Every structure is written in C-alpha cells, then in structure tokens.
C-alpha cells in the first residue's frame, strides 16, 4: 500500500509536499487514505464538518469591507430596489466556485500555476497581473473598512490600521492550517450579528420580499445605478475567490473523493453570504428611508453614524462591529490568495502547514502586501468611499476574463480527466460571462455618452446577446453530434483520478478563432478599466462640488 502511495506522489502534479497528508480541519481530521463510504447521516455530517472551510471562508470573506459598503450604498441611495440582484448571484457564485472545487481537488495545484502552464507565460502574466493589482486595491479597501469601523469607536486610524495589520500576520503565520481555519470560523460566527441588527431596524417584510423578487431601480437605469449593480456583482463574485478557494482546497489536502462535501460547503457559504448581504441592504434601506440622509451615501463609517442617530446606539455599534469583522476576514482571504498565487508562479513553498522558517517567501509576500496596503490607507485626505466602490466595480469588469480561463481549464480533459465540465454547465457559465460582459459594456457606453437611454441600450444589447446565444447553441449541437461519447469511468477510479505532473501534459492548441477572441477580450478589458477610472473620477469630482 505504502509503495503505491509513494508512486502516487511521484505521479501527481502537487508542488509543495505540505499539500499531501491528512485533512486537518477546524472541526476534525480525515486520514489521507481513508476510503470508507459514509452511509449514515451522522458519519456524513462529521465528514462535512472536517472538510468544511474553504467554501464558507471564501463566501463569507466575500462579504468584506467593500461588500458591506456596497450593500449599504445600495440601501441608502436606492432603498430596497436593488435587492433582486442578490438572489440572482447565488447560481453565479455556486457555478463559478464549483468549477474551482473540482480544479483544486483533482489537480492538486493552484489556479495561477494552471493558467501559466496550460496557456503560457503571456496569459499567465495577464491573469495573475490583473489579480495582483485588483487584490492589492481590495486589501486597501479592507483597511479602509478597519479605519472607518474603529473611528466610530473613537480610535484613530494611525492606531487601528497598524494593529489590524499586525494581527492579520500573526493569525496567518502560526504554522498550523487548523489554527488558521479556527480563527476564520470565529469571524464567520461574528458575521451573523447582521441578524440582531436586522431585528433592531426591522425592515418591513412586504417591501423586502417585493425588492427581492421584482427587478427595478428607483429612479430608473442610469450610468450611476449600472455602476452600482456592477459593484454588487463584483463584490459578491470576485476574481480573487477563484484563486483563493482552489489553493485553499489544495492546502487543506482535499482530494476528488471529498468533492461532494466541498460542494456542500460552497453552497452553504453562498446562501449565508447572500442572506447577510440582503439583510444589510434591508437594514440600511429601512433606517434611512424618508430621512435627509437617504440618497447621500458617503462611506460605511457614515452609515454607522447614521444608524446610531436614526435607530439607536446599539444599531450603530453592531454595524461597526460587522464592518470591522468583514474587513479582517476579507483582508485575510484576499491577501492569502495573493500569497498562494505568488508561491504558484515562483515555485516557492506556499502552505499554511509550514512555519515561517520553512516558507519565508510565502509569509514574506503576505506581510509585505499587508504593510503596503495598510500604509496607503493612512495617507491623509484619500477619498475612501469612492476608492471602495471603484474597486468593487473593477472586480466586476475583470470577472469575465477570469471566468473564461476557468471555463477553458474545466473543459481541458488533460487537466480534469473524468471531471471535465458537463455541457449544461458550460452553457450556464457562458451565459453568466455574456451577461457580465454586457453589463460592463453598458457602463462603458454610458460613461462615454452620459445622456444615452440606458434601458433602450440594455434592451438592444440583450437582443444581440440572445442572437449570439442562439448561434452558439446551433454550433454546440453540431459539434456534439460529431464528437464521440465520453467513456464511462467507474466511480472508484473517478474518486482516485488526479492530474499527472504538468510537464507530462500536452499544451492545448488554440484555434485562430479562440486566439482572436482572447485578444479581443483583452483589448476590451483594458478599455473598460480605463473608462471605469474616468467614471470614478467624474463621480469623485461631482461628489466634491
């Protein structure tokens, strides 16, 4: 048996030996070669508890400082009229992150390394470069959250931000994956303070349910409301999540046998995230409705003070604690996704199972990122609220390219073998990418032509999207008819299938059409980001006059 497993290590793609061994979760241990079938519900529940973590952490970490600010802004400026966007994000979250679950468990390597090795250094630099810029800005917004939350309690940002930065590094660099995961579960528990907060400001159930189920925007679709919708999408489904969850699954040593449990972890996490987001939006909408503060969002600190004035001290305090908690768990997850990607790209040790001495580069990158982002926030006079919304919208604009790479990897049979995407999943994921691209296109056009009718533009682009989808469906059906059926793989073999070392795999050949499409996407994204900057500056100047 042991020889077989020694061979298995040599024939897998795992880079860091710390990624092999027993699963040591916050709530239990599963032995590396455990192949028992869990038939009873108690046994399944215990297994789920041991495996649970990456999905919950990535989802709750997603309701970070930028998330809290964005949902609050939607509630304060648009009431309950943007609530409907949140339930629509559950399938987006689950579809995207489920693909990542399979990639992590089956390949044993991180997202950045897969992109580098399968598509070459140019595309690797493009996707990881996007990630680093976006992550750095996102981490800065987490420290903005820390400074605003503790300013509410009268603590200067020159004290709060450095203390939070030191605490983050101390929590992460303990050399124990289990200890780190337990810290994260404490933050996940604090996230539930949104429930007593909702009890205090009690949004009316009727309008709340109406907002959740009936699409519309108070004041109609405008360039500003589209920017906020893209920010809601970008803060709820962010590119860093793909990199974080895949690497965290690898680091937790989850293998294909446990994919079902990790899927459950991901679904539970997405439901908790969307519930918390909806409650926050509802709380702020109920508190500010009909007051002079409605429609005048400044930043999350302003929301805490407003809740204090309008609902009472307890509501302001709870909101500030929720914001602080969101900032810390967000910073922990986003910074880790950066360090994991660095380890992937540079081939250095990158595991929470390792001590600082064994993984200097990994923890060094983590510490440097935290220090620089925290330092940037302390600069006097920075427009904190604007930076926060801009970063979330940037995440929404960059998401389609991250999802395209994800789709390509999940259809690569050399990488995933019997675990490649089913056709229906590709259809759903392609529809998600198309809608995201359409939204960012609306933002681009409305930035260039502010007086354009956004509803008519959206209808036109929706029609184009529908025609393109029909053409795509015809092509898909014809291609499927030509392709031989996939061989059926026995369940036991599928449960043990791992990707071979990456240097043994053939690099996928790209058709001319795919190359043109990818370069087109790249050019489009550069333009979209530039126009997003223009829009943010316009809003900043408009806000100061």
PDB file of N, CA and C in Angstrom, residues 160-257:
ATOM      1  N   UNK A 160      -5.514  52.039  14.732  1.00  0.00           N
ATOM      2  CA  UNK A 160      -6.316  50.863  14.365  1.00  0.00           C
ATOM      3  C   UNK A 160      -5.721  50.083  13.190  1.00  0.00           C
ATOM      4  N   UNK A 161      -5.266  50.804  12.160  1.00  0.00           N
ATOM      5  CA  UNK A 161      -4.804  50.116  10.949  1.00  0.00           C
ATOM      6  C   UNK A 161      -3.517  49.316  11.203  1.00  0.00           C
ATOM      7  N   UNK A 162      -2.482  49.913  11.856  1.00  0.00           N
ATOM      8  CA  UNK A 162      -1.285  49.102  12.142  1.00  0.00           C
ATOM      9  C   UNK A 162      -1.581  47.896  13.034  1.00  0.00           C
ATOM     10  N   UNK A 163      -2.463  48.064  14.046  1.00  0.00           N
ATOM     11  CA  UNK A 163      -2.778  46.932  14.933  1.00  0.00           C
ATOM     12  C   UNK A 163      -3.458  45.811  14.126  1.00  0.00           C
ATOM     13  N   UNK A 164      -4.406  46.190  13.250  1.00  0.00           N
ATOM     14  CA  UNK A 164      -5.096  45.182  12.423  1.00  0.00           C
ATOM     15  C   UNK A 164      -4.100  44.467  11.515  1.00  0.00           C
ATOM     16  N   UNK A 165      -3.149  45.216  10.965  1.00  0.00           N
ATOM     17  CA  UNK A 165      -2.155  44.618  10.056  1.00  0.00           C
ATOM     18  C   UNK A 165      -1.300  43.589  10.800  1.00  0.00           C
ATOM     19  N   UNK A 166      -0.836  43.945  12.006  1.00  0.00           N
ATOM     20  CA  UNK A 166      -0.009  43.026  12.800  1.00  0.00           C
ATOM     21  C   UNK A 166      -0.827  41.783  13.185  1.00  0.00           C
ATOM     22  N   UNK A 167      -2.093  41.990  13.583  1.00  0.00           N
ATOM     23  CA  UNK A 167      -2.951  40.869  13.988  1.00  0.00           C
ATOM     24  C   UNK A 167      -3.164  39.900  12.824  1.00  0.00           C
ATOM     25  N   UNK A 168      -3.336  40.454  11.620  1.00  0.00           N
ATOM     26  CA  UNK A 168      -3.543  39.615  10.428  1.00  0.00           C
ATOM     27  C   UNK A 168      -2.356  38.697  10.183  1.00  0.00           C
ATOM     28  N   UNK A 169      -1.157  39.281  10.248  1.00  0.00           N
ATOM     29  CA  UNK A 169       0.055  38.482  10.004  1.00  0.00           C
ATOM     30  C   UNK A 169       0.212  37.438  11.105  1.00  0.00           C
ATOM     31  N   UNK A 170      -0.045  37.832  12.353  1.00  0.00           N
ATOM     32  CA  UNK A 170       0.109  36.899  13.490  1.00  0.00           C
ATOM     33  C   UNK A 170      -0.852  35.712  13.363  1.00  0.00           C
ATOM     34  N   UNK A 171      -2.091  35.983  12.919  1.00  0.00           N
ATOM     35  CA  UNK A 171      -3.096  34.917  12.773  1.00  0.00           C
ATOM     36  C   UNK A 171      -2.733  33.938  11.670  1.00  0.00           C
ATOM     37  N   UNK A 172      -2.115  34.465  10.616  1.00  0.00           N
ATOM     38  CA  UNK A 172      -1.867  33.641   9.419  1.00  0.00           C
ATOM     39  C   UNK A 172      -0.599  32.809   9.558  1.00  0.00           C
ATOM     40  N   UNK A 173       0.423  33.392  10.170  1.00  0.00           N
ATOM     41  CA  UNK A 173       1.743  32.731  10.175  1.00  0.00           C
ATOM     42  C   UNK A 173       1.974  31.874  11.422  1.00  0.00           C
ATOM     43  N   UNK A 174       0.955  31.095  11.817  1.00  0.00           N
ATOM     44  CA  UNK A 174       1.134  30.265  13.025  1.00  0.00           C
ATOM     45  C   UNK A 174       1.796  28.933  12.691  1.00  0.00           C
ATOM     46  N   UNK A 175       1.845  28.591  11.378  1.00  0.00           N
ATOM     47  CA  UNK A 175       2.416  27.295  11.001  1.00  0.00           C
ATOM     48  C   UNK A 175       1.431  26.154  11.151  1.00  0.00           C
ATOM     49  N   UNK A 176       0.170  26.464  11.457  1.00  0.00           N
ATOM     50  CA  UNK A 176      -0.847  25.414  11.612  1.00  0.00           C
ATOM     51  C   UNK A 176      -2.075  25.779  10.800  1.00  0.00           C
ATOM     52  N   UNK A 177      -2.394  24.949   9.806  1.00  0.00           N
ATOM     53  CA  UNK A 177      -3.579  25.186   8.985  1.00  0.00           C
ATOM     54  C   UNK A 177      -4.836  25.173   9.852  1.00  0.00           C
ATOM     55  N   UNK A 178      -4.891  24.191  10.767  1.00  0.00           N
ATOM     56  CA  UNK A 178      -6.085  24.053  11.619  1.00  0.00           C
ATOM     57  C   UNK A 178      -6.298  25.302  12.474  1.00  0.00           C
ATOM     58  N   UNK A 179      -5.220  25.852  13.046  1.00  0.00           N
ATOM     59  CA  UNK A 179      -5.345  27.034  13.912  1.00  0.00           C
ATOM     60  C   UNK A 179      -5.857  28.224  13.086  1.00  0.00           C
ATOM     61  N   UNK A 180      -5.294  28.381  11.872  1.00  0.00           N
ATOM     62  CA  UNK A 180      -5.738  29.471  10.998  1.00  0.00           C
ATOM     63  C   UNK A 180      -7.230  29.305  10.684  1.00  0.00           C
ATOM     64  N   UNK A 181      -7.646  28.078  10.366  1.00  0.00           N
ATOM     65  CA  UNK A 181      -9.049  27.863   9.992  1.00  0.00           C
ATOM     66  C   UNK A 181      -9.980  28.144  11.176  1.00  0.00           C
ATOM     67  N   UNK A 182      -9.534  27.827  12.394  1.00  0.00           N
ATOM     68  CA  UNK A 182     -10.364  28.122  13.578  1.00  0.00           C
ATOM     69  C   UNK A 182     -10.533  29.626  13.768  1.00  0.00           C
ATOM     70  N   UNK A 183      -9.457  30.379  13.524  1.00  0.00           N
ATOM     71  CA  UNK A 183      -9.571  31.851  13.570  1.00  0.00           C
ATOM     72  C   UNK A 183     -10.649  32.317  12.590  1.00  0.00           C
ATOM     73  N   UNK A 184     -10.613  31.745  11.383  1.00  0.00           N
ATOM     74  CA  UNK A 184     -11.575  32.154  10.349  1.00  0.00           C
ATOM     75  C   UNK A 184     -13.012  31.849  10.766  1.00  0.00           C
ATOM     76  N   UNK A 185     -13.205  30.720  11.444  1.00  0.00           N
ATOM     77  CA  UNK A 185     -14.561  30.356  11.880  1.00  0.00           C
ATOM     78  C   UNK A 185     -15.095  31.319  12.946  1.00  0.00           C
ATOM     79  N   UNK A 186     -14.212  31.904  13.728  1.00  0.00           N
ATOM     80  CA  UNK A 186     -14.649  32.917  14.708  1.00  0.00           C
ATOM     81  C   UNK A 186     -15.238  34.108  13.942  1.00  0.00           C
ATOM     82  N   UNK A 187     -14.553  34.529  12.871  1.00  0.00           N
ATOM     83  CA  UNK A 187     -15.052  35.663  12.071  1.00  0.00           C
ATOM     84  C   UNK A 187     -16.362  35.309  11.372  1.00  0.00           C
ATOM     85  N   UNK A 188     -16.468  34.052  10.916  1.00  0.00           N
ATOM     86  CA  UNK A 188     -17.717  33.616  10.265  1.00  0.00           C
ATOM     87  C   UNK A 188     -18.875  33.718  11.258  1.00  0.00           C
ATOM     88  N   UNK A 189     -18.629  33.340  12.513  1.00  0.00           N
ATOM     89  CA  UNK A 189     -19.680  33.404  13.547  1.00  0.00           C
ATOM     90  C   UNK A 189     -20.108  34.860  13.791  1.00  0.00           C
ATOM     91  N   UNK A 190     -19.127  35.776  13.852  1.00  0.00           N
ATOM     92  CA  UNK A 190     -19.444  37.190  14.123  1.00  0.00           C
ATOM     93  C   UNK A 190     -20.276  37.795  12.985  1.00  0.00           C
ATOM     94  N   UNK A 191     -20.078  37.268  11.768  1.00  0.00           N
ATOM     95  CA  UNK A 191     -20.841  37.710  10.599  1.00  0.00           C
ATOM     96  C   UNK A 191     -22.364  37.650  10.847  1.00  0.00           C
ATOM     97  N   UNK A 192     -22.792  36.725  11.723  1.00  0.00           N
ATOM     98  CA  UNK A 192     -24.235  36.551  11.986  1.00  0.00           C
ATOM     99  C   UNK A 192     -24.830  37.675  12.839  1.00  0.00           C
ATOM    100  N   UNK A 193     -23.997  38.636  13.275  1.00  0.00           N
ATOM    101  CA  UNK A 193     -24.535  39.798  14.001  1.00  0.00           C
ATOM    102  C   UNK A 193     -25.477  40.623  13.122  1.00  0.00           C
ATOM    103  N   UNK A 194     -25.482  40.360  11.800  1.00  0.00           N
ATOM    104  CA  UNK A 194     -26.436  41.081  10.936  1.00  0.00           C
ATOM    105  C   UNK A 194     -27.880  40.723  11.324  1.00  0.00           C
ATOM    106  N   UNK A 195     -28.081  39.557  11.962  1.00  0.00           N
ATOM    107  CA  UNK A 195     -29.457  39.155  12.325  1.00  0.00           C
ATOM    108  C   UNK A 195     -30.013  40.057  13.443  1.00  0.00           C
ATOM    109  N   UNK A 196     -29.300  40.220  14.608  1.00  0.00           N
ATOM    110  CA  UNK A 196     -29.817  41.179  15.601  1.00  0.00           C
ATOM    111  C   UNK A 196     -29.888  42.607  15.067  1.00  0.00           C
ATOM    112  N   UNK A 197     -28.996  42.956  14.148  1.00  0.00           N
ATOM    113  CA  UNK A 197     -29.030  44.292  13.539  1.00  0.00           C
ATOM    114  C   UNK A 197     -30.347  44.465  12.760  1.00  0.00           C
ATOM    115  N   UNK A 198     -30.736  43.404  12.047  1.00  0.00           N
ATOM    116  CA  UNK A 198     -31.998  43.459  11.290  1.00  0.00           C
ATOM    117  C   UNK A 198     -33.192  43.542  12.246  1.00  0.00           C
ATOM    118  N   UNK A 199     -33.091  42.857  13.389  1.00  0.00           N
ATOM    119  CA  UNK A 199     -34.184  42.901  14.379  1.00  0.00           C
ATOM    120  C   UNK A 199     -34.355  44.333  14.893  1.00  0.00           C
ATOM    121  N   UNK A 200     -33.220  45.029  15.111  1.00  0.00           N
ATOM    122  CA  UNK A 200     -33.284  46.405  15.638  1.00  0.00           C
ATOM    123  C   UNK A 200     -33.912  47.378  14.640  1.00  0.00           C
ATOM    124  N   UNK A 201     -33.565  47.248  13.359  1.00  0.00           N
ATOM    125  CA  UNK A 201     -34.078  48.247  12.400  1.00  0.00           C
ATOM    126  C   UNK A 201     -35.311  47.739  11.661  1.00  0.00           C
ATOM    127  N   UNK A 202     -35.690  46.484  11.941  1.00  0.00           N
ATOM    128  CA  UNK A 202     -36.855  45.755  11.364  1.00  0.00           C
ATOM    129  C   UNK A 202     -37.398  46.323  10.050  1.00  0.00           C
ATOM    130  N   UNK A 203     -36.734  45.928   8.908  1.00  0.00           N
ATOM    131  CA  UNK A 203     -37.309  46.288   7.614  1.00  0.00           C
ATOM    132  C   UNK A 203     -38.672  45.593   7.446  1.00  0.00           C
ATOM    133  N   UNK A 204     -39.645  46.274   6.840  1.00  0.00           N
ATOM    134  CA  UNK A 204     -40.992  45.692   6.678  1.00  0.00           C
ATOM    135  C   UNK A 204     -40.927  44.490   5.730  1.00  0.00           C
ATOM    136  N   UNK A 205     -41.494  43.319   6.126  1.00  0.00           N
ATOM    137  CA  UNK A 205     -41.353  42.096   5.322  1.00  0.00           C
ATOM    138  C   UNK A 205     -41.910  42.223   3.901  1.00  0.00           C
ATOM    139  N   UNK A 206     -43.081  42.923   3.746  1.00  0.00           N
ATOM    140  CA  UNK A 206     -43.706  43.023   2.421  1.00  0.00           C
ATOM    141  C   UNK A 206     -42.805  43.683   1.390  1.00  0.00           C
ATOM    142  N   UNK A 207     -42.388  44.948   1.631  1.00  0.00           N
ATOM    143  CA  UNK A 207     -41.482  45.618   0.674  1.00  0.00           C
ATOM    144  C   UNK A 207     -40.156  44.861   0.483  1.00  0.00           C
ATOM    145  N   UNK A 208     -39.668  44.217   1.555  1.00  0.00           N
ATOM    146  CA  UNK A 208     -38.399  43.467   1.478  1.00  0.00           C
ATOM    147  C   UNK A 208     -38.548  42.328   0.465  1.00  0.00           C
ATOM    148  N   UNK A 209     -39.623  41.539   0.588  1.00  0.00           N
ATOM    149  CA  UNK A 209     -39.856  40.424  -0.333  1.00  0.00           C
ATOM    150  C   UNK A 209     -40.090  40.938  -1.753  1.00  0.00           C
ATOM    151  N   UNK A 210     -40.786  42.073  -1.877  1.00  0.00           N
ATOM    152  CA  UNK A 210     -41.018  42.671  -3.193  1.00  0.00           C
ATOM    153  C   UNK A 210     -39.683  43.051  -3.845  1.00  0.00           C
ATOM    154  N   UNK A 211     -38.806  43.691  -3.037  1.00  0.00           N
ATOM    155  CA  UNK A 211     -37.474  44.083  -3.540  1.00  0.00           C
ATOM    156  C   UNK A 211     -36.645  42.882  -3.966  1.00  0.00           C
ATOM    157  N   UNK A 212     -36.772  41.768  -3.223  1.00  0.00           N
ATOM    158  CA  UNK A 212     -36.005  40.552  -3.536  1.00  0.00           C
ATOM    159  C   UNK A 212     -36.450  39.916  -4.844  1.00  0.00           C
ATOM    160  N   UNK A 213     -37.738  40.022  -5.150  1.00  0.00           N
ATOM    161  CA  UNK A 213     -38.291  39.235  -6.263  1.00  0.00           C
ATOM    162  C   UNK A 213     -38.643  40.035  -7.506  1.00  0.00           C
ATOM    163  N   UNK A 214     -38.788  41.375  -7.387  1.00  0.00           N
ATOM    164  CA  UNK A 214     -39.216  42.168  -8.546  1.00  0.00           C
ATOM    165  C   UNK A 214     -38.080  43.103  -8.982  1.00  0.00           C
ATOM    166  N   UNK A 215     -37.518  42.867 -10.181  1.00  0.00           N
ATOM    167  CA  UNK A 215     -36.423  43.737 -10.643  1.00  0.00           C
ATOM    168  C   UNK A 215     -36.902  45.159 -10.929  1.00  0.00           C
ATOM    169  N   UNK A 216     -36.033  46.104 -10.668  1.00  0.00           N
ATOM    170  CA  UNK A 216     -36.338  47.513 -10.925  1.00  0.00           C
ATOM    171  C   UNK A 216     -35.269  48.347 -10.257  1.00  0.00           C
ATOM    172  N   UNK A 217     -35.193  49.616 -10.601  1.00  0.00           N
ATOM    173  CA  UNK A 217     -34.239  50.520  -9.958  1.00  0.00           C
ATOM    174  C   UNK A 217     -34.958  51.822  -9.657  1.00  0.00           C
ATOM    175  N   UNK A 218     -34.895  52.248  -8.398  1.00  0.00           N
ATOM    176  CA  UNK A 218     -35.515  53.533  -8.050  1.00  0.00           C
ATOM    177  C   UNK A 218     -34.829  54.636  -8.863  1.00  0.00           C
ATOM    178  N   UNK A 219     -35.654  55.409  -9.590  1.00  0.00           N
ATOM    179  CA  UNK A 219     -35.078  56.471 -10.431  1.00  0.00           C
ATOM    180  C   UNK A 219     -34.675  55.970 -11.806  1.00  0.00           C
ATOM    181  N   UNK A 220     -34.906  54.679 -12.108  1.00  0.00           N
ATOM    182  CA  UNK A 220     -34.607  54.122 -13.437  1.00  0.00           C
ATOM    183  C   UNK A 220     -33.142  53.761 -13.609  1.00  0.00           C
ATOM    184  N   UNK A 221     -32.862  53.048 -14.709  1.00  0.00           N
ATOM    185  CA  UNK A 221     -31.481  52.632 -15.005  1.00  0.00           C
ATOM    186  C   UNK A 221     -30.695  53.824 -15.509  1.00  0.00           C
ATOM    187  N   UNK A 222     -29.626  54.163 -14.809  1.00  0.00           N
ATOM    188  CA  UNK A 222     -28.741  55.242 -15.254  1.00  0.00           C
ATOM    189  C   UNK A 222     -27.322  54.717 -15.176  1.00  0.00           C
ATOM    190  N   UNK A 223     -26.389  55.510 -15.679  1.00  0.00           N
ATOM    191  CA  UNK A 223     -24.977  55.119 -15.621  1.00  0.00           C
ATOM    192  C   UNK A 223     -24.554  54.844 -14.173  1.00  0.00           C
ATOM    193  N   UNK A 224     -25.035  55.669 -13.233  1.00  0.00           N
ATOM    194  CA  UNK A 224     -24.643  55.508 -11.817  1.00  0.00           C
ATOM    195  C   UNK A 224     -25.228  54.247 -11.210  1.00  0.00           C
ATOM    196  N   UNK A 225     -26.507  53.935 -11.542  1.00  0.00           N
ATOM    197  CA  UNK A 225     -27.107  52.728 -10.968  1.00  0.00           C
ATOM    198  C   UNK A 225     -26.472  51.475 -11.583  1.00  0.00           C
ATOM    199  N   UNK A 226     -26.102  51.552 -12.876  1.00  0.00           N
ATOM    200  CA  UNK A 226     -25.424  50.402 -13.515  1.00  0.00           C
ATOM    201  C   UNK A 226     -24.063  50.176 -12.859  1.00  0.00           C
ATOM    202  N   UNK A 227     -23.359  51.288 -12.566  1.00  0.00           N
ATOM    203  CA  UNK A 227     -22.061  51.168 -11.881  1.00  0.00           C
ATOM    204  C   UNK A 227     -22.246  50.447 -10.548  1.00  0.00           C
ATOM    205  N   UNK A 228     -23.311  50.791  -9.826  1.00  0.00           N
ATOM    206  CA  UNK A 228     -23.541  50.174  -8.518  1.00  0.00           C
ATOM    207  C   UNK A 228     -23.934  48.699  -8.670  1.00  0.00           C
ATOM    208  N   UNK A 229     -24.736  48.377  -9.689  1.00  0.00           N
ATOM    209  CA  UNK A 229     -25.106  46.959  -9.909  1.00  0.00           C
ATOM    210  C   UNK A 229     -23.847  46.144 -10.231  1.00  0.00           C
ATOM    211  N   UNK A 230     -22.970  46.717 -11.076  1.00  0.00           N
ATOM    212  CA  UNK A 230     -21.717  46.012 -11.395  1.00  0.00           C
ATOM    213  C   UNK A 230     -20.864  45.867 -10.131  1.00  0.00           C
ATOM    214  N   UNK A 231     -20.888  46.890  -9.262  1.00  0.00           N
ATOM    215  CA  UNK A 231     -20.144  46.809  -7.998  1.00  0.00           C
ATOM    216  C   UNK A 231     -20.721  45.701  -7.108  1.00  0.00           C
ATOM    217  N   UNK A 232     -22.063  45.554  -7.095  1.00  0.00           N
ATOM    218  CA  UNK A 232     -22.686  44.482  -6.296  1.00  0.00           C
ATOM    219  C   UNK A 232     -22.241  43.119  -6.827  1.00  0.00           C
ATOM    220  N   UNK A 233     -22.234  42.983  -8.159  1.00  0.00           N
ATOM    221  CA  UNK A 233     -21.767  41.721  -8.760  1.00  0.00           C
ATOM    222  C   UNK A 233     -20.294  41.509  -8.426  1.00  0.00           C
ATOM    223  N   UNK A 234     -19.491  42.569  -8.583  1.00  0.00           N
ATOM    224  CA  UNK A 234     -18.042  42.465  -8.384  1.00  0.00           C
ATOM    225  C   UNK A 234     -17.641  42.181  -6.959  1.00  0.00           C
ATOM    226  N   UNK A 235     -18.444  42.672  -5.999  1.00  0.00           N
ATOM    227  CA  UNK A 235     -18.088  42.414  -4.601  1.00  0.00           C
ATOM    228  C   UNK A 235     -18.601  41.049  -4.165  1.00  0.00           C
ATOM    229  N   UNK A 236     -19.636  40.535  -4.858  1.00  0.00           N
ATOM    230  CA  UNK A 236     -20.200  39.247  -4.447  1.00  0.00           C
ATOM    231  C   UNK A 236     -19.519  38.099  -5.176  1.00  0.00           C
ATOM    232  N   UNK A 237     -19.071  38.336  -6.415  1.00  0.00           N
ATOM    233  CA  UNK A 237     -18.396  37.283  -7.184  1.00  0.00           C
ATOM    234  C   UNK A 237     -17.084  37.879  -7.682  1.00  0.00           C
ATOM    235  N   UNK A 238     -16.027  37.782  -6.904  1.00  0.00           N
ATOM    236  CA  UNK A 238     -14.785  38.487  -7.249  1.00  0.00           C
ATOM    237  C   UNK A 238     -13.725  37.509  -7.774  1.00  0.00           C
ATOM    238  N   UNK A 239     -12.844  37.981  -8.687  1.00  0.00           N
ATOM    239  CA  UNK A 239     -11.824  37.074  -9.251  1.00  0.00           C
ATOM    240  C   UNK A 239     -10.917  36.423  -8.199  1.00  0.00           C
ATOM    241  N   UNK A 240     -10.603  37.142  -7.094  1.00  0.00           N
ATOM    242  CA  UNK A 240      -9.684  36.554  -6.099  1.00  0.00           C
ATOM    243  C   UNK A 240     -10.245  35.258  -5.516  1.00  0.00           C
ATOM    244  N   UNK A 241     -11.598  35.134  -5.519  1.00  0.00           N
ATOM    245  CA  UNK A 241     -12.215  33.936  -4.935  1.00  0.00           C
ATOM    246  C   UNK A 241     -11.786  32.661  -5.653  1.00  0.00           C
ATOM    247  N   UNK A 242     -11.631  32.752  -6.993  1.00  0.00           N
ATOM    248  CA  UNK A 242     -11.243  31.573  -7.769  1.00  0.00           C
ATOM    249  C   UNK A 242      -9.863  31.103  -7.305  1.00  0.00           C
ATOM    250  N   UNK A 243      -8.932  32.063  -7.212  1.00  0.00           N
ATOM    251  CA  UNK A 243      -7.554  31.730  -6.837  1.00  0.00           C
ATOM    252  C   UNK A 243      -7.507  31.257  -5.384  1.00  0.00           C
ATOM    253  N   UNK A 244      -8.252  31.936  -4.511  1.00  0.00           N
ATOM    254  CA  UNK A 244      -8.194  31.586  -3.084  1.00  0.00           C
ATOM    255  C   UNK A 244      -8.750  30.184  -2.842  1.00  0.00           C
ATOM    256  N   UNK A 245      -9.970  29.918  -3.322  1.00  0.00           N
ATOM    257  CA  UNK A 245     -10.592  28.636  -2.948  1.00  0.00           C
ATOM    258  C   UNK A 245      -9.829  27.452  -3.538  1.00  0.00           C
ATOM    259  N   UNK A 246      -9.345  27.602  -4.777  1.00  0.00           N
ATOM    260  CA  UNK A 246      -8.595  26.488  -5.371  1.00  0.00           C
ATOM    261  C   UNK A 246      -7.341  26.182  -4.553  1.00  0.00           C
ATOM    262  N   UNK A 247      -6.572  27.217  -4.213  1.00  0.00           N
ATOM    263  CA  UNK A 247      -5.335  26.992  -3.441  1.00  0.00           C
ATOM    264  C   UNK A 247      -5.632  26.513  -2.028  1.00  0.00           C
ATOM    265  N   UNK A 248      -6.736  27.010  -1.446  1.00  0.00           N
ATOM    266  CA  UNK A 248      -7.064  26.613  -0.076  1.00  0.00           C
ATOM    267  C   UNK A 248      -7.510  25.143  -0.017  1.00  0.00           C
ATOM    268  N   UNK A 249      -8.190  24.685  -1.077  1.00  0.00           N
ATOM    269  CA  UNK A 249      -8.579  23.264  -1.166  1.00  0.00           C
ATOM    270  C   UNK A 249      -7.323  22.397  -1.285  1.00  0.00           C
ATOM    271  N   UNK A 250      -6.369  22.864  -2.114  1.00  0.00           N
ATOM    272  CA  UNK A 250      -5.100  22.136  -2.274  1.00  0.00           C
ATOM    273  C   UNK A 250      -4.368  22.096  -0.932  1.00  0.00           C
ATOM    274  N   UNK A 251      -4.336  23.265  -0.240  1.00  0.00           N
ATOM    275  CA  UNK A 251      -3.611  23.365   1.034  1.00  0.00           C
ATOM    276  C   UNK A 251      -4.289  22.517   2.116  1.00  0.00           C
ATOM    277  N   UNK A 252      -5.615  22.397   2.028  1.00  0.00           N
ATOM    278  CA  UNK A 252      -6.339  21.596   3.027  1.00  0.00           C
ATOM    279  C   UNK A 252      -6.231  20.106   2.724  1.00  0.00           C
ATOM    280  N   UNK A 253      -5.685  19.768   1.524  1.00  0.00           N
ATOM    281  CA  UNK A 253      -5.430  18.382   1.117  1.00  0.00           C
ATOM    282  C   UNK A 253      -6.714  17.639   0.748  1.00  0.00           C
ATOM    283  N   UNK A 254      -7.690  18.385   0.233  1.00  0.00           N
ATOM    284  CA  UNK A 254      -8.948  17.758  -0.202  1.00  0.00           C
ATOM    285  C   UNK A 254      -8.720  17.115  -1.569  1.00  0.00           C
ATOM    286  N   UNK A 255      -9.085  15.837  -1.701  1.00  0.00           N
ATOM    287  CA  UNK A 255      -8.874  15.081  -2.948  1.00  0.00           C
ATOM    288  C   UNK A 255     -10.234  14.798  -3.598  1.00  0.00           C
ATOM    289  N   UNK A 256     -10.246  14.249  -4.837  1.00  0.00           N
ATOM    290  CA  UNK A 256     -11.527  14.066  -5.537  1.00  0.00           C
ATOM    291  C   UNK A 256     -12.580  13.285  -4.746  1.00  0.00           C
ATOM    292  N   UNK A 257     -12.130  12.379  -3.876  1.00  0.00           N
ATOM    293  CA  UNK A 257     -13.091  11.585  -3.087  1.00  0.00           C
ATOM    294  C   UNK A 257     -14.032  12.480  -2.267  1.00  0.00           C
TER     295      UNK A 257
END
